[in-house]
Coordinates of C-alpha atoms in Angstrom, one line a residue:
M1 CA 6.7 0.1 -15.3
G2 CA 9.2 -1.8 -13.5
Q3 CA 9.5 -5.0 -12.4
E4 CA 7.7 -5.9 -8.9
H5 CA 9.9 -7.1 -6.4
H6 CA 9.7 -11.0 -5.9
A7 CA 13.2 -11.9 -4.4
R8 CA 13.2 -14.0 -1.4
L9 CA 15.4 -13.2 1.8
P10 CA 18.8 -14.6 0.0
R11 CA 18.6 -11.9 -2.6
T12 CA 17.2 -9.3 0.0
R13 CA 20.2 -10.0 2.6
A14 CA 22.4 -9.5 -0.8
R15 CA 21.5 -5.9 -0.8
F16 CA 22.3 -5.3 2.8
R17 CA 26.0 -5.7 2.1
G18 CA 27.4 -2.7 2.7
A19 CA 24.5 -0.5 4.4
T20 CA 24.6 1.5 7.3
G21 CA 22.5 3.0 9.5
A22 CA 20.4 2.2 12.1
A23 CA 17.3 1.9 10.2
L24 CA 18.9 -0.7 7.9
F25 CA 19.9 -2.5 10.6
A26 CA 16.6 -2.9 11.7
L27 CA 15.2 -3.7 8.4
L28 CA 18.0 -6.6 8.7
L29 CA 16.2 -8.2 11.9
L30 CA 12.9 -7.8 9.9
A31 CA 14.4 -9.9 7.1
L32 CA 15.7 -12.6 9.9
A33 CA 12.1 -12.8 11.1
A34 CA 10.4 -13.9 7.7
V35 CA 11.4 -17.4 7.8
P36 CA 9.0 -21.0 7.4
A37 CA 6.0 -20.3 9.9
R38 CA 6.0 -23.0 12.8
A39 CA 4.0 -22.2 16.1
G40 CA 6.4 -21.2 19.4
S41 CA 5.7 -22.2 23.2
D42 CA 4.6 -18.3 23.6
G43 CA 1.9 -18.7 20.7
F44 CA 3.5 -16.7 18.2
R45 CA 4.8 -17.9 14.8
S46 CA 8.5 -17.0 14.0
D47 CA 6.8 -14.6 11.3
G48 CA 4.7 -12.7 13.9
I49 CA 1.8 -14.3 13.5
R50 CA -0.3 -15.9 16.6
S51 CA -1.4 -19.3 16.0
D52 CA -4.9 -17.7 15.9
G53 CA -4.1 -15.7 13.0
I54 CA -3.4 -12.2 14.5
R55 CA -0.2 -10.2 14.2
S56 CA 2.1 -9.6 17.3
D57 CA 2.3 -6.1 18.7
G58 CA 6.1 -6.5 18.5
F59 CA 5.4 -7.7 14.5
R60 CA 3.3 -4.7 13.8
K61 CA 6.1 -1.9 15.7
E62 CA 8.9 -3.7 13.9
A63 CA 6.7 -3.1 10.8
A64 CA 6.2 0.3 11.4
R65 CA 9.6 1.3 12.1
A66 CA 10.4 -0.5 8.6
V67 CA 7.6 1.9 7.3
R68 CA 9.4 5.2 9.0
A69 CA 12.8 4.3 8.0
H70 CA 11.5 4.2 4.1
E71 CA 9.9 7.3 4.6
R72 CA 13.2 9.1 5.9
A73 CA 15.1 7.3 2.7
R74 CA 12.5 8.6 0.2
E75 CA 13.1 12.2 1.9
R76 CA 16.6 11.9 2.1
V77 CA 16.7 11.2 -1.9
E78 CA 14.3 14.1 -3.0
R79 CA 16.4 16.3 -0.8
L80 CA 19.6 15.0 -2.4
R81 CA 17.8 15.8 -5.9
D82 CA 16.5 19.1 -5.2
S83 CA 20.1 20.0 -4.0
D84 CA 21.7 18.9 -7.5
A85 CA 23.6 16.3 -5.3
S86 CA 25.9 14.3 -7.6
R87 CA 24.0 11.0 -9.5
T88 CA 26.6 8.8 -7.2
E89 CA 25.3 10.3 -3.9
V90 CA 21.2 10.4 -5.1
K91 CA 22.4 6.4 -6.6
D92 CA 23.5 5.6 -3.2
A93 CA 20.5 6.9 -1.6
E94 CA 18.3 5.1 -3.7
R95 CA 19.8 2.0 -3.4
R96 CA 19.4 2.3 0.2
R97 CA 15.8 3.4 0.2
K98 CA 15.0 0.3 -2.1
A99 CA 16.7 -2.3 0.4
V100 CA 14.5 -1.2 3.1
R101 CA 11.4 -1.6 1.0
A102 CA 12.9 -4.8 -0.2
G103 CA 12.7 -6.2 3.8
L104 CA 9.6 -4.6 4.2
W105 CA 8.4 -6.4 1.2
D106 CA 9.5 -9.8 1.9
L107 CA 8.3 -9.7 5.6
L108 CA 4.8 -8.5 5.0
W109 CA 4.5 -11.4 2.2
A110 CA 5.4 -14.0 4.0
S111 CA 3.1 -12.7 6.7
G112 CA 0.1 -12.1 4.2
R113 CA 0.4 -15.5 2.8
N114 CA 0.7 -17.0 6.3
S115 CA -2.5 -15.1 7.7
G116 CA -4.5 -15.7 4.6
D117 CA -4.3 -11.7 3.2
P118 CA -6.2 -12.5 0.0
V119 CA -3.7 -9.9 -2.0
A120 CA -0.8 -12.3 -1.2
V121 CA -3.0 -15.6 -1.9
D122 CA -5.4 -14.7 -4.4
P123 CA -4.5 -11.4 -6.0
S124 CA -6.8 -12.1 -8.8
G125 CA -9.7 -12.6 -6.9
Q126 CA -10.8 -15.2 -9.4
D127 CA -10.9 -18.2 -6.4
S128 CA -13.2 -16.2 -4.6
R129 CA -15.1 -15.3 -7.1
C130 CA -15.0 -11.6 -6.6
L131 CA -18.1 -9.3 -7.9
F132 CA -16.8 -7.8 -10.9
G133 CA -18.6 -5.4 -13.1
D134 CA -18.1 -4.6 -17.0
R135 CA -14.2 -3.4 -17.4
S136 CA -14.2 -0.1 -17.3
R137 CA -12.3 2.5 -20.0
P138 CA -10.0 4.9 -19.7
P139 CA -11.6 9.0 -19.1
E140 CA -12.4 10.6 -22.8
R141 CA -10.9 13.8 -21.3
R142 CA -7.5 13.7 -20.1
A143 CA -7.2 13.9 -16.2
R144 CA -4.6 15.6 -14.5
P145 CA -1.5 13.2 -13.5
W146 CA -2.8 12.8 -10.5
T147 CA -6.4 13.1 -9.0
A148 CA -8.7 12.4 -5.9
P149 CA -10.2 8.7 -5.7
T150 CA -13.6 9.6 -5.6
R151 CA -16.2 12.9 -5.8
R152 CA -19.0 14.3 -3.6
Y153 CA -17.7 13.2 -0.5
W154 CA -16.9 13.9 3.0
L155 CA -14.0 12.9 5.1
S156 CA -14.6 10.5 8.0
A157 CA -12.3 8.7 9.4
G158 CA -8.6 9.9 9.2
Y159 CA -5.3 8.0 9.3
A160 CA -4.1 6.9 12.4
A161 CA -7.7 7.5 14.0
K162 CA -8.9 5.6 16.6
G163 CA -11.5 3.5 17.5
S164 CA -13.7 0.7 18.6
R165 CA -13.6 -0.5 14.9
W166 CA -10.3 -1.0 14.9
A167 CA -7.5 -3.4 16.6
H168 CA -4.9 -0.6 16.4
R169 CA -5.1 2.5 14.5
H170 CA -7.0 3.2 11.1
T171 CA -4.4 2.7 8.4
G172 CA -6.2 4.9 5.4
Q173 CA -8.4 7.9 4.7
D174 CA -12.4 7.2 4.3
F175 CA -14.4 9.0 1.9
A176 CA -18.0 8.6 3.2
V177 CA -19.8 8.6 -0.3
D178 CA -23.4 6.9 -1.0
S179 CA -23.1 3.0 -2.1
G180 CA -22.9 3.1 -6.1
T181 CA -20.5 5.9 -6.6
P182 CA -17.6 5.8 -9.1
V183 CA -14.4 5.2 -7.5
Y184 CA -11.7 6.6 -9.7
A185 CA -7.5 5.2 -9.6
V186 CA -5.8 8.7 -8.4
G187 CA -2.6 8.0 -11.1
S188 CA -2.0 5.9 -13.6
G189 CA -0.1 2.5 -13.2
T190 CA -1.0 -1.1 -13.0
V191 CA -3.7 -3.1 -10.9
R192 CA -1.7 -5.5 -8.6
A193 CA -4.7 -6.8 -6.9
T194 CA -8.5 -7.2 -7.1
T195 CA -9.7 -9.1 -4.2
C196 CA -12.4 -10.0 -1.6
G197 CA -13.4 -11.7 1.4
D198 CA -11.7 -10.2 3.9
G199 CA -12.3 -6.9 6.3
F200 CA -11.7 -4.7 3.1
G201 CA -14.3 -6.6 1.4
N202 CA -14.3 -5.9 -2.6
Q203 CA -10.8 -4.3 -3.2
V204 CA -8.7 -3.2 -5.7
V205 CA -5.1 -2.3 -5.5
I206 CA -2.8 -0.3 -8.4
R207 CA 1.2 0.4 -8.2
H208 CA 2.0 3.8 -9.5
R209 CA 4.9 4.8 -11.5
D210 CA 6.2 6.0 -8.3
G211 CA 6.9 2.5 -6.8
Y212 CA 3.8 3.0 -4.1
F213 CA 0.4 1.3 -4.0
T214 CA -2.8 3.1 -3.6
Q215 CA -5.7 0.8 -2.2
Y216 CA -9.5 1.2 -2.6
A217 CA -11.8 -1.1 -0.2
H218 CA -15.1 -2.0 0.7
L219 CA -16.4 -1.6 -3.1
S220 CA -20.0 -2.8 -4.3
R221 CA -18.1 -3.6 -7.8
I222 CA -14.8 -3.9 -9.3
D223 CA -14.5 -2.9 -12.7
V224 CA -11.1 -3.6 -13.5
R225 CA -8.6 -6.7 -13.4
K226 CA -5.3 -7.9 -12.3
G227 CA -2.9 -7.0 -14.8
G228 CA -4.5 -4.2 -16.2
R229 CA -3.3 -0.9 -17.0
V230 CA -5.5 2.3 -15.7
T231 CA -5.1 5.8 -16.3
A232 CA -5.8 8.6 -13.7
G233 CA -9.3 9.5 -13.6
Q234 CA -10.4 6.3 -14.6
R235 CA -13.4 4.1 -12.8
I236 CA -12.1 1.2 -11.2
G237 CA -15.2 0.4 -9.2
L238 CA -18.3 1.4 -7.5
S239 CA -18.5 2.1 -3.4
G240 CA -20.3 -0.2 -1.2
A241 CA -20.3 -1.6 2.2
T242 CA -18.4 -4.8 1.3
G243 CA -16.4 -6.4 4.6
N244 CA -16.2 -5.3 8.1
V245 CA -17.9 -2.0 7.8
T246 CA -21.1 -0.3 9.6
G247 CA -21.8 1.6 6.4
P248 CA -21.2 2.8 2.7
H249 CA -17.9 4.4 2.4
L250 CA -14.6 4.1 0.0
H251 CA -11.5 3.5 2.5
F252 CA -8.4 4.9 0.5
E253 CA -4.8 3.7 1.5
V254 CA -1.4 4.3 0.1
R255 CA 1.2 1.7 0.8
I256 CA 5.1 1.3 0.2
T257 CA 4.2 -2.5 -0.5
P258 CA 1.0 -4.1 -1.6
Y259 CA 0.2 -5.5 1.7
V260 CA -0.9 -4.8 5.0
G261 CA 1.5 -3.3 7.4
S262 CA 3.4 -1.1 4.7
A263 CA 0.6 1.9 4.9
V264 CA 1.5 5.6 4.8
P265 CA -0.2 9.3 5.8
P266 CA -2.4 9.5 2.1
L267 CA -3.6 13.1 2.5
P268 CA 0.1 14.0 2.5
W269 CA 1.0 11.6 -0.1
L270 CA -1.5 12.9 -2.5
R271 CA -0.5 17.0 -1.9
R272 CA 2.7 16.0 -3.0
K273 CA 0.7 14.8 -6.1
A274 CA -1.1 18.5 -6.0
V275 CA -4.1 16.9 -5.2
Q276 CA -6.0 18.6 -2.6
V277 CA -8.6 16.9 -0.8
A278 CA -11.9 18.9 0.3
G279 CA -11.8 19.3 4.1
A280 CA -8.5 17.7 4.8
P281 CA -7.0 18.2 7.6
A282 CA -3.6 20.3 8.6
L283 CA -0.4 17.9 8.3
P284 CA 0.8 15.9 10.5

């Protein structure tokens, strides 16, 4: 597994030297926003968090632009690899993609710390005394490299759906299941966070080998621990209705970073891993 990016702003800015294009320019503006928080005359702090702890619309839009820039950069890397481009060309494109991710990571980390996101302030869940079950073991039968996050479900709220339950658009895919249904890691990786105490309730965040993170929220129980390695199909907890919910279900997200604000459409991401989710809507 590659080392997590924990560089603060000076290192991130250094990565931007020589970068071109509107996407990286936008990320530079994002990085400049991630400075120590203080209240301003307009009621917003310098990191885009309002004095009452809510992110500004402008902050969300900047983060969304960074997410789109990262996905365009990823697609470019994949196209170059598919076309047998030179190693230098691929490496340059990959370097630009990582620079975009680094800027977004720093911005959302600072925002998460200031807003009290447990993934940023208590990733082990020990301080919050989250509900942990017995540690799970890898499945006896070797699973495929990637799999669906649960079984016997029906798809409810989808990515970017509108509704009265969300201040903005929905950031993941909901799998409607009974409480206590096993929830599985969709692929091998390392557990980045096991937290509770916010709107996501009991949640697990896993970092995968491709650099993306998956989130599993509203669990009734967590069966893995921060820092542990998991394999595809390994049970990581049980579904439930913890946090801000109206009934039991699994909220599943795919993120560029571990933090809120970096989600990408989860079903297309799973399809790229050859995982066909039953009843999935058409590609956006």
